[in-house]
Coordinates of C-alpha atoms in Angstrom, one line a residue:
M210 CA 173.6 268.2 128.1
P211 CA 171.9 265.4 126.1
P212 CA 172.6 264.8 122.6
P213 CA 170.1 266.0 119.9
A214 CA 167.5 263.6 119.1
D215 CA 168.4 263.1 115.5
I216 CA 172.0 261.8 116.5
V217 CA 172.3 258.2 117.3
K218 CA 175.6 256.9 118.6
V219 CA 176.7 253.4 117.0
A220 CA 179.5 251.1 116.4
I221 CA 180.1 249.8 112.9
E222 CA 182.0 246.6 112.0
W223 CA 184.0 245.7 108.9
P224 CA 185.8 242.5 108.4
G225 CA 189.5 242.6 109.2
A226 CA 189.2 246.0 110.9
F227 CA 188.5 247.4 114.6
P228 CA 184.8 248.6 114.9
K229 CA 184.4 252.3 114.2
L230 CA 182.4 254.3 116.9
M231 CA 180.6 257.2 115.2
E232 CA 177.6 259.3 115.6
I233 CA 174.9 259.0 112.9
D234 CA 172.8 262.1 111.9
Q235 CA 169.3 260.9 111.1
K236 CA 168.8 264.1 109.2
K237 CA 171.5 263.4 106.6
P238 CA 170.9 260.9 103.7
L239 CA 171.7 257.2 104.3
S240 CA 174.1 257.3 101.1
S241 CA 175.9 260.1 102.4
I242 CA 176.4 258.2 105.7
I243 CA 177.6 255.2 103.9
K244 CA 180.0 257.0 101.8
E245 CA 181.5 258.5 105.1
V246 CA 182.1 255.1 106.5
C247 CA 183.4 253.8 103.4
D248 CA 186.0 256.7 103.3
G249 CA 187.0 256.0 106.6
W250 CA 188.3 252.7 105.6
S251 CA 189.3 253.9 102.2
L252 CA 186.7 251.7 100.4
A253 CA 186.1 252.9 96.8
N254 CA 182.5 252.4 95.1
H255 CA 180.6 253.1 98.2
D256 CA 177.3 252.7 96.3
Q257 CA 178.1 249.2 96.2
F258 CA 178.0 249.1 100.0
A259 CA 174.9 249.2 102.7
L260 CA 174.7 248.9 106.5
Q261 CA 172.9 246.3 108.1
H262 CA 172.2 245.2 111.7
A263 CA 174.9 243.0 113.2
D264 CA 172.4 240.8 115.1
S265 CA 170.8 237.5 114.0
S266 CA 168.4 239.3 111.8
N267 CA 171.3 240.8 109.7
F268 CA 168.4 243.1 108.1
Y269 CA 169.5 245.7 105.7
I270 CA 169.1 249.4 107.0
T271 CA 167.0 251.6 104.6
E272 CA 165.6 255.1 104.6
K273 CA 162.1 253.6 105.6
N274 CA 163.5 251.6 108.8
R275 CA 166.5 253.7 109.6
N276 CA 164.4 255.2 112.5
E277 CA 164.6 252.1 114.2
I278 CA 168.4 252.4 114.8
K279 CA 168.9 252.8 118.8
N280 CA 171.8 254.4 120.7
G281 CA 174.4 251.6 121.2
A282 CA 173.4 249.6 118.2
I283 CA 176.1 247.6 116.6
L284 CA 176.1 247.8 112.7
R285 CA 177.9 246.1 109.9
L286 CA 179.1 247.7 106.7
T287 CA 178.4 244.9 103.9
T288 CA 177.6 244.7 100.2
S289 CA 174.7 246.2 99.2
P290 CA 171.3 244.3 98.8
A291 CA 171.6 244.5 94.7
Q292 CA 175.1 243.3 94.8
N293 CA 174.4 240.6 97.3
A294 CA 171.4 239.4 95.4
Q295 CA 173.4 239.5 92.2
Q296 CA 176.2 237.1 93.6
L297 CA 173.7 234.6 95.4
H298 CA 171.8 234.5 91.9
E299 CA 175.2 233.4 90.2
R300 CA 176.3 231.3 93.1
I301 CA 173.3 228.9 93.4
Q302 CA 173.6 228.1 89.7
S303 CA 177.4 226.7 90.5
S304 CA 178.0 223.1 89.1
S305 CA 179.9 222.3 92.3
M306 CA 177.7 220.8 94.8
D307 CA 179.6 222.3 97.9
A308 CA 179.3 225.8 96.4
K309 CA 175.8 225.4 95.5
L310 CA 174.7 224.1 99.0
E311 CA 176.6 227.0 100.8
A312 CA 175.0 229.5 98.5
L313 CA 171.4 228.2 99.0
K314 CA 172.1 228.3 102.8
D315 CA 173.2 231.9 102.5
L316 CA 170.0 232.6 100.3
A317 CA 167.7 231.2 102.7
N318 CA 169.1 233.3 105.3
Y319 CA 169.0 236.6 103.5
S320 CA 165.5 236.1 102.0
R321 CA 164.1 237.0 105.2
D322 CA 165.1 240.7 104.6
V323 CA 162.4 242.2 102.3
T324 CA 165.1 244.6 101.0
F325 CA 167.2 241.7 99.9
A326 CA 163.9 239.9 98.7
Q327 CA 162.9 242.7 96.5
E328 CA 166.4 242.8 94.8
F329 CA 166.3 238.9 94.2
I330 CA 162.8 238.8 92.8
N331 CA 163.7 241.4 90.4
L332 CA 166.4 239.0 89.1
D333 CA 163.7 236.7 88.3
G334 CA 165.1 234.7 91.4
I335 CA 161.6 232.9 92.4
S336 CA 161.4 231.5 88.8
L337 CA 165.1 230.0 89.1
L338 CA 164.2 228.5 92.3
T339 CA 160.8 226.9 90.8
Q340 CA 162.8 225.6 88.1
M341 CA 165.3 224.0 90.4
V342 CA 162.4 222.2 92.4
E343 CA 160.7 221.2 89.3
S344 CA 163.5 219.6 87.2
G345 CA 167.0 220.9 88.8
T346 CA 166.9 218.6 91.8
E347 CA 166.2 215.6 89.6
R348 CA 169.7 215.6 88.1
Y349 CA 170.9 215.1 91.9
Q350 CA 168.6 212.3 92.8
K351 CA 170.7 209.8 91.0
L352 CA 173.4 210.8 93.4
Q353 CA 170.9 210.7 96.4
K354 CA 171.8 207.3 97.7
I355 CA 175.6 208.1 98.1
M356 CA 175.2 211.9 99.1
K357 CA 171.6 211.8 100.8
P358 CA 172.6 214.6 103.5
C359 CA 173.8 216.9 100.9
F360 CA 170.6 216.5 98.5
G361 CA 168.3 216.7 101.7
D362 CA 170.0 219.9 102.8
M363 CA 170.1 221.5 99.4
L364 CA 166.6 220.9 98.8
S365 CA 165.5 222.0 102.3
F366 CA 167.4 225.4 101.8
T367 CA 165.9 225.8 98.5
L368 CA 162.1 225.3 99.7
T369 CA 163.2 227.6 102.9
A370 CA 164.3 230.5 100.6
F371 CA 161.3 230.2 98.5
V372 CA 158.9 230.2 101.5
E373 CA 160.7 233.2 102.9
L374 CA 160.6 235.0 99.6
M375 CA 156.9 234.5 99.0
D376 CA 156.0 235.3 102.4
H377 CA 156.9 239.1 101.7
G378 CA 153.8 239.3 99.4
I379 CA 155.7 240.8 96.5
V380 CA 155.0 237.8 93.9
S381 CA 151.6 236.6 93.4
W382 CA 151.0 232.9 94.0
D383 CA 148.9 232.4 90.7
T384 CA 152.0 232.4 88.7
F385 CA 152.9 228.7 89.5
S386 CA 152.8 225.7 87.5
V387 CA 151.0 222.4 88.1
A388 CA 154.5 220.8 87.8
F389 CA 155.5 222.8 90.7
I390 CA 152.5 222.0 92.8
K391 CA 152.8 218.4 91.8
K392 CA 156.4 218.3 92.9
I393 CA 155.5 220.1 96.3
A394 CA 152.6 217.9 96.9
S395 CA 155.0 214.6 96.1
Y396 CA 157.4 215.7 98.8
V397 CA 154.8 215.6 101.6
N398 CA 154.6 211.7 101.0
K399 CA 158.3 211.5 99.6
F400 CA 160.2 213.2 102.5
A401 CA 158.2 212.2 105.6
S402 CA 161.1 211.3 107.4
D403 CA 162.9 214.7 106.5
I404 CA 161.7 217.0 109.1
S405 CA 162.8 220.2 107.3
I406 CA 161.4 219.5 103.8
L407 CA 158.2 218.3 105.0
Q408 CA 157.8 221.3 107.0
R409 CA 158.5 223.7 104.4
S410 CA 156.4 221.7 101.9
L411 CA 153.2 221.8 104.0
A412 CA 154.0 225.6 104.6
I413 CA 154.0 226.1 100.8
L414 CA 150.7 223.9 100.3
E415 CA 149.1 226.1 103.0
S416 CA 149.9 229.3 101.5
M417 CA 149.0 228.2 97.9
V418 CA 145.5 227.1 99.0
L419 CA 144.9 230.5 101.2
N420 CA 146.4 232.7 98.4
S421 CA 144.8 231.4 95.2
H422 CA 141.5 230.0 94.4
D423 CA 142.9 228.3 91.3
L424 CA 145.7 226.9 93.3
Y425 CA 143.4 225.6 96.0
Q426 CA 141.7 223.4 93.2
K427 CA 144.9 222.2 91.9
V428 CA 146.3 221.3 95.4
A429 CA 143.0 219.5 96.4
Q430 CA 143.3 217.4 93.5
E431 CA 147.1 216.4 94.4
I432 CA 146.8 215.8 98.1
T433 CA 144.5 214.1 100.2
I434 CA 143.4 213.7 103.6
G435 CA 144.6 210.3 103.8
Q436 CA 148.2 211.5 102.8
L437 CA 148.1 214.1 105.6
I438 CA 146.8 211.8 108.4
P439 CA 150.1 209.8 109.0
H440 CA 151.8 213.1 109.9
L441 CA 149.5 213.8 112.6
Q442 CA 150.3 210.4 114.3
G443 CA 154.1 211.4 114.7
T444 CA 155.7 212.9 117.5
D445 CA 156.8 216.3 116.0
Q446 CA 154.5 218.9 117.0
E447 CA 155.9 221.3 114.4
I448 CA 154.8 218.9 111.7
Q449 CA 151.5 218.4 113.4
T450 CA 150.9 222.0 113.3
Y451 CA 151.6 222.3 109.7
T452 CA 149.6 219.4 108.8
I453 CA 146.5 220.8 110.7
A454 CA 147.1 224.0 109.0
V455 CA 146.7 222.5 105.6
I456 CA 143.7 220.7 106.6
N457 CA 142.0 224.1 107.9
A458 CA 143.1 225.8 104.5
L459 CA 141.5 223.0 102.4
F460 CA 138.5 223.1 104.7
L461 CA 138.3 227.1 104.8
K462 CA 138.8 227.7 100.9
A463 CA 136.1 224.8 99.9
P464 CA 133.2 225.7 98.2
D465 CA 129.9 225.5 100.4
D466 CA 128.8 222.6 98.5
K467 CA 132.1 220.6 99.1
R468 CA 132.5 221.7 102.8
Q469 CA 130.3 219.2 104.3
E470 CA 131.6 216.5 101.9
M471 CA 134.9 217.2 103.2
A472 CA 133.8 217.1 106.8
N473 CA 132.4 213.6 106.2
I474 CA 135.8 212.3 104.7
L475 CA 137.6 213.9 108.0
A476 CA 135.0 211.8 110.0
Q477 CA 135.6 208.8 108.1
K478 CA 139.3 209.2 108.3
Q479 CA 138.7 209.6 112.2
L480 CA 140.7 213.0 112.2
R481 CA 139.3 214.0 115.5
S482 CA 140.0 211.1 117.5
I483 CA 143.7 211.1 115.6
I484 CA 144.1 214.7 116.9
L485 CA 142.7 213.9 120.5
T486 CA 145.2 211.0 121.0
H487 CA 148.4 212.4 119.2
V488 CA 148.1 216.0 119.7
I489 CA 145.7 217.2 122.5
R490 CA 146.5 214.2 125.0
A491 CA 150.1 213.8 123.9
Q492 CA 152.6 214.3 126.7
R493 CA 153.6 217.6 125.9
A494 CA 152.6 221.1 126.0
I495 CA 150.7 222.6 123.3
N496 CA 152.3 225.6 121.7
N497 CA 150.5 228.8 120.8
E498 CA 150.5 228.1 117.1
M499 CA 149.3 224.7 117.6
A500 CA 146.7 226.0 119.8
H501 CA 145.6 228.4 117.2
Q502 CA 145.1 225.7 114.6
L503 CA 143.1 223.4 116.8
Y504 CA 141.2 226.9 117.6
V505 CA 140.6 227.4 113.6
L506 CA 139.6 223.8 113.3
Q507 CA 137.0 224.0 116.0
V508 CA 135.5 227.3 114.6
L509 CA 135.4 225.5 111.0
T510 CA 133.6 222.6 112.4
F511 CA 131.0 224.6 114.4
N512 CA 130.5 226.6 111.2
L513 CA 129.1 223.7 109.4
L514 CA 126.1 224.2 111.6
E515 CA 125.3 227.7 110.0
D516 CA 123.1 226.6 107.1
R517 CA 120.7 224.7 109.7
M518 CA 121.1 227.8 112.0
M519 CA 120.1 230.3 109.2
T520 CA 117.2 227.8 108.0
K521 CA 113.7 228.5 108.9
M522 CA 111.3 226.0 109.4
D523 CA 108.7 225.6 106.6
P524 CA 105.4 224.7 108.5
Q525 CA 104.2 223.2 105.3
D526 CA 107.0 220.8 105.1
Q527 CA 105.9 217.5 106.4
A528 CA 109.3 215.9 106.7
Q529 CA 110.1 218.7 109.3
R530 CA 106.7 218.5 110.8
D531 CA 107.4 214.8 111.4
I532 CA 110.6 215.9 113.5
I533 CA 107.9 217.6 115.9
F534 CA 105.7 214.5 115.7
E535 CA 109.0 212.4 116.7
L536 CA 109.4 214.5 119.6
R537 CA 105.9 214.1 120.9
R538 CA 105.9 210.4 120.3
I539 CA 109.2 209.8 122.2
A540 CA 107.8 211.6 125.2
F541 CA 104.5 210.5 125.5
D542 CA 104.7 207.0 123.9
A543 CA 102.3 208.2 120.9
E544 CA 103.2 205.4 119.0
L545 CA 100.8 203.4 121.1
E546 CA 97.8 205.6 119.8
P547 CA 96.3 204.0 116.7
N548 CA 96.3 206.1 113.6
N549 CA 92.7 206.0 112.9
S550 CA 91.8 207.1 116.4
S551 CA 88.0 206.6 117.2
G552 CA 88.0 210.2 118.7
S553 CA 86.9 213.2 116.6
I554 CA 89.4 215.5 114.8
E555 CA 88.8 218.1 117.3
K556 CA 89.4 215.9 120.1
R557 CA 92.8 214.6 118.5
K558 CA 93.7 218.3 118.0
S559 CA 93.1 219.1 121.5
M560 CA 95.2 216.2 122.5
Y561 CA 98.0 217.5 120.2
T562 CA 97.8 220.9 121.6
R563 CA 97.8 219.5 125.2
D564 CA 101.0 217.5 124.6
Y565 CA 102.9 220.5 122.6
K566 CA 102.3 222.7 125.7
K567 CA 103.8 220.0 127.8
L568 CA 106.8 220.0 125.4
G569 CA 107.0 223.8 126.2
F570 CA 106.2 225.2 122.6
I571 CA 105.0 228.7 122.4
N572 CA 102.7 228.1 119.7
H573 CA 100.8 225.1 120.9
V574 CA 98.7 224.8 118.0
N575 CA 101.3 224.8 115.3
P576 CA 104.7 224.5 117.2
A577 CA 106.5 224.7 113.4
M578 CA 105.9 228.4 114.0
D579 CA 108.7 228.4 116.8
F580 CA 111.3 227.7 114.4
T581 CA 110.8 230.6 112.0
Q582 CA 113.4 232.8 113.6
T583 CA 116.9 232.5 112.6
P584 CA 119.2 232.2 114.2
P585 CA 118.8 229.4 115.8
G586 CA 116.3 227.9 112.9
M587 CA 116.2 224.4 112.3
L588 CA 119.3 223.9 114.3
A589 CA 117.4 224.2 117.7
L590 CA 114.9 221.3 116.6
D591 CA 118.0 219.4 115.3
N592 CA 119.2 219.6 118.9
M593 CA 116.0 218.9 120.5
L594 CA 115.7 215.5 118.4
Y595 CA 119.1 214.6 119.0
F596 CA 118.6 214.9 122.8
A597 CA 115.4 212.8 122.5
K598 CA 117.1 210.0 120.5
H599 CA 120.3 210.0 122.2
H600 CA 119.7 210.7 125.7
Q601 CA 116.0 209.6 125.7
D602 CA 115.6 208.8 129.4
A603 CA 116.8 212.3 130.4
Y604 CA 114.6 213.9 127.6
I605 CA 111.6 212.2 128.9
R606 CA 112.4 213.0 132.5
I607 CA 112.7 216.7 131.7
V608 CA 109.4 216.8 129.7
L609 CA 107.3 214.7 132.2
E610 CA 108.8 216.6 135.1
N611 CA 107.9 219.9 133.8
S612 CA 104.5 218.7 132.6
S613 CA 103.7 217.6 136.4
R614 CA 104.6 220.9 137.9
E615 CA 102.4 224.0 138.5
D616 CA 102.0 225.8 135.2
K617 CA 103.7 228.9 136.5
H618 CA 106.9 226.6 137.7
E619 CA 107.4 224.6 134.4
C620 CA 110.7 224.9 132.6
P621 CA 109.4 225.0 129.2
F622 CA 111.6 222.5 127.1
G623 CA 110.8 223.8 123.7
R624 CA 111.3 227.4 124.5
S625 CA 114.5 226.8 126.6
S626 CA 116.0 224.6 123.9
I627 CA 115.5 227.3 121.2
E628 CA 116.7 230.1 123.5
L629 CA 119.7 227.7 124.5
T630 CA 120.7 226.9 121.0
K631 CA 120.8 230.5 120.0
M632 CA 123.1 231.3 123.2
L633 CA 125.3 228.4 122.2
C634 CA 125.6 229.9 118.8
E635 CA 126.7 233.1 120.1
I636 CA 129.2 231.9 122.8
L637 CA 130.8 229.5 120.1
K638 CA 130.5 232.1 117.3
V639 CA 128.9 229.6 114.9
G640 CA 129.0 231.2 111.5
E641 CA 132.1 233.5 112.1
L642 CA 135.3 233.3 110.4
P643 CA 138.2 232.4 112.6
S644 CA 140.4 235.1 114.2
E645 CA 144.0 235.3 112.9
T646 CA 145.1 235.7 116.6
C647 CA 143.0 233.7 118.8
N648 CA 144.1 230.3 120.2
D649 CA 141.2 229.7 122.5
F650 CA 140.5 226.3 121.6
H651 CA 138.5 223.7 124.2
P652 CA 139.8 219.8 124.4
M653 CA 136.2 218.9 125.3
F654 CA 134.9 219.6 121.8
F655 CA 137.2 217.1 120.2
T656 CA 136.0 214.3 122.2
H657 CA 133.0 213.6 120.4
D658 CA 132.1 213.8 116.8
R659 CA 128.6 215.6 117.6
S660 CA 130.3 217.8 120.3
F661 CA 127.9 220.9 119.8
E662 CA 124.9 218.6 120.0
E663 CA 126.3 216.8 123.2
F664 CA 127.1 220.2 124.6
F665 CA 123.4 221.1 124.4
C666 CA 122.3 218.0 126.0
I667 CA 124.4 218.8 129.0
C668 CA 123.5 222.6 129.0
I669 CA 119.5 221.7 128.7
Q670 CA 119.8 219.4 131.7
L671 CA 121.7 222.0 133.6
L672 CA 119.1 224.6 132.7
N673 CA 116.4 222.4 133.8
K674 CA 118.0 221.5 137.3
T675 CA 118.9 225.1 138.2
W676 CA 115.3 226.3 137.3
K677 CA 113.9 223.4 139.6
E678 CA 116.3 224.3 142.4
M679 CA 115.3 228.1 142.1
R680 CA 111.6 227.1 141.8
A681 CA 111.6 229.8 139.1
T682 CA 108.2 230.7 137.7
S683 CA 107.4 231.4 133.9
E684 CA 107.7 234.8 134.3
D685 CA 111.2 234.6 135.3
F686 CA 112.3 233.1 132.0
N687 CA 113.7 236.3 130.0
K688 CA 115.2 237.5 133.2
A689 CA 117.2 234.2 133.8
R690 CA 118.2 233.9 129.9
K691 CA 119.4 237.5 129.7
G692 CA 121.0 237.8 133.0
V693 CA 123.0 234.8 133.7
G694 CA 122.3 232.3 130.9
R695 CA 124.9 233.3 128.7
E696 CA 127.5 234.0 131.5
S697 CA 127.4 230.6 132.9
L698 CA 127.2 228.9 129.8
G699 CA 130.6 231.0 128.7
R700 CA 131.8 230.0 132.0
M701 CA 131.3 226.3 131.4
V702 CA 133.1 226.6 127.9
K703 CA 136.1 228.4 129.7
Q704 CA 136.5 225.8 132.4
G705 CA 138.2 223.7 129.6
H706 CA 137.2 220.2 130.6
A707 CA 139.0 217.5 129.2
S708 CA 136.2 215.8 127.6
L709 CA 132.4 216.4 127.4
E710 CA 132.2 213.1 129.6
V711 CA 134.0 215.0 132.5
Q712 CA 131.7 218.1 131.9
R713 CA 128.6 215.9 132.0
L714 CA 129.5 214.1 135.2
T715 CA 130.7 217.5 136.9
A716 CA 128.5 220.2 135.7
P717 CA 125.2 218.9 137.4
T718 CA 127.2 218.0 140.9
S719 CA 129.7 220.6 141.3
A720 CA 129.2 222.3 144.5
E721 CA 131.1 225.3 143.3
Y722 CA 129.0 225.9 140.2
W723 CA 125.7 225.0 142.0
G724 CA 126.6 227.2 145.1
V725 CA 127.8 230.1 143.1
S726 CA 125.7 229.9 139.9
S727 CA 122.5 229.5 141.5
V728 CA 123.0 232.3 144.0
Q729 CA 123.8 234.6 140.9
I730 CA 120.6 233.3 139.2
L731 CA 118.7 233.7 142.2
C732 CA 119.9 237.4 142.7
T733 CA 119.3 238.3 138.9
L734 CA 115.7 237.2 139.1
E735 CA 115.1 239.1 142.2
G736 CA 116.8 242.2 141.0
Q737 CA 119.8 242.3 143.3
H738 CA 123.6 242.3 142.8
L739 CA 125.5 239.7 144.1
E740 CA 127.7 241.2 146.7
S741 CA 130.7 239.6 148.3
S742 CA 129.7 240.4 151.8
S743 CA 126.3 238.6 151.3
C744 CA 127.5 235.6 149.3
A745 CA 128.0 233.4 152.4
V746 CA 124.6 234.1 153.8
Q747 CA 122.8 233.7 150.4
S748 CA 124.6 230.4 149.7
G749 CA 123.4 229.4 153.1
Q750 CA 119.9 230.3 152.5
L751 CA 120.0 228.3 149.1
K752 CA 121.3 225.3 150.7
Q753 CA 118.2 225.5 153.3
N754 CA 115.9 226.2 150.2
R755 CA 117.2 223.0 148.9
T756 CA 116.6 221.0 152.2
N757 CA 113.3 222.3 152.4
N758 CA 112.5 221.1 148.8
Y759 CA 112.9 217.7 149.8
C760 CA 110.3 218.4 152.1
Y761 CA 107.8 218.9 149.7
C762 CA 105.7 216.1 148.2
T763 CA 108.3 215.5 145.0
L764 CA 106.9 213.4 142.1
F765 CA 109.2 210.8 141.0
I766 CA 108.0 209.7 137.4
V767 CA 108.9 206.1 136.5
R768 CA 108.2 205.2 132.8
E769 CA 107.3 201.5 132.2
I770 CA 109.5 199.9 129.4

């Protein structure tokens, strides 16, 4: 007959005695069980004892967590959390360096347990530790040269205990002084060679920034990006992880008007290339925590685009209208036209309307109206201008190729760019806060300072090529956009190419991508489902279609330079 569900069979240890096997009745008060155990070993004052797990955690057993005890568990009878906290509070103030060091080591271990932490904090233990950091450690710095290992270990255990105690969320971060912040910030520079002190100092700075607006401002004054960069150029991935975490925290908590300024500083310090060289392309695997921090940095970087994404174009703003004029000028060599054309105003308007139609805008008369929807707002126009200026030959080729096709077969560059930008914003979650659990970063976005714009340039060429191979018509635009566009773009992101250059070289020519993706697009446009049994046949038909396309009178446009 199985034992009752409320009965748990355990072994209980006590130093100097044989373990005691007993059955714990979970319906009885924990104090009664502890008294029973103490009586079995003839121990008085049972209220000064407690049970804890005998594994590496050493966590105390309380009324709240006692249901976690499993059959066969090994427990330990030990001093109560209150008694232990009182003893350690006294021991860490010992005048003996050895005794103090041993006490701080024990404190760092016990502080992981929230039950002990509460008791130690009730004794004003946090204040004692901060005083030791602010001033207490200085009395030992004179001895640092002759007893450096002892000093380093003592400070390391002190900071570890502080981090563990604060992680329980019992004490507010707003209670700490500027002197304490300055001391922790100084450790980031002073103890660069001491991994444990540096790691804990970075962890404290990150928590300060994330948990208090006032502390963010104080930390931002004490620590600079230039001071953090050298820690990324080392070989310890844990230090690199905490360094990026501090940068992310400063980035995340910066006021809106300061965020772009900070991004400019990061660019000046070449943060992206340093991370690419010393973290992403280092000869070691990237652990989950590092991947998460890289993901957060990726999200925060893309979020800088949110303002432009949510900004509508003002049709009356001449500076914004000039961007559209520039797109026309680059595509059609409009700079060759004299400003005071001899033609009538109506004729010039007609010419502009014709060119704006060739550029693929929906509103041929006033294309500024195409950018009044948010998202993607002005971000779409920014992408188009970037493509036109930085990939001018490809831009001109796409515009002129489409303007030479029949109207029904043209792939409207303006309309495509707006929809593509919107999809990229959705896929890359522009404007959304980073997830606390996601670690989905993409190395290719760390290979270029303008990675979003470069990815757009790759995708717009990809879209144009697919459109041309499909011989799609303007009626197919919405079907292609809704059916396969987001899926194909998402797959490109998930492929995780090492760089945007690799993506650029492989995307337009990959047989796998163009063989499968184009079939998917074709089936979507025809309202069919891509069944596995017909994939090979359809793929063969597509290849035949490509061959047939070469038989047509293809127009190759060469722009004279």
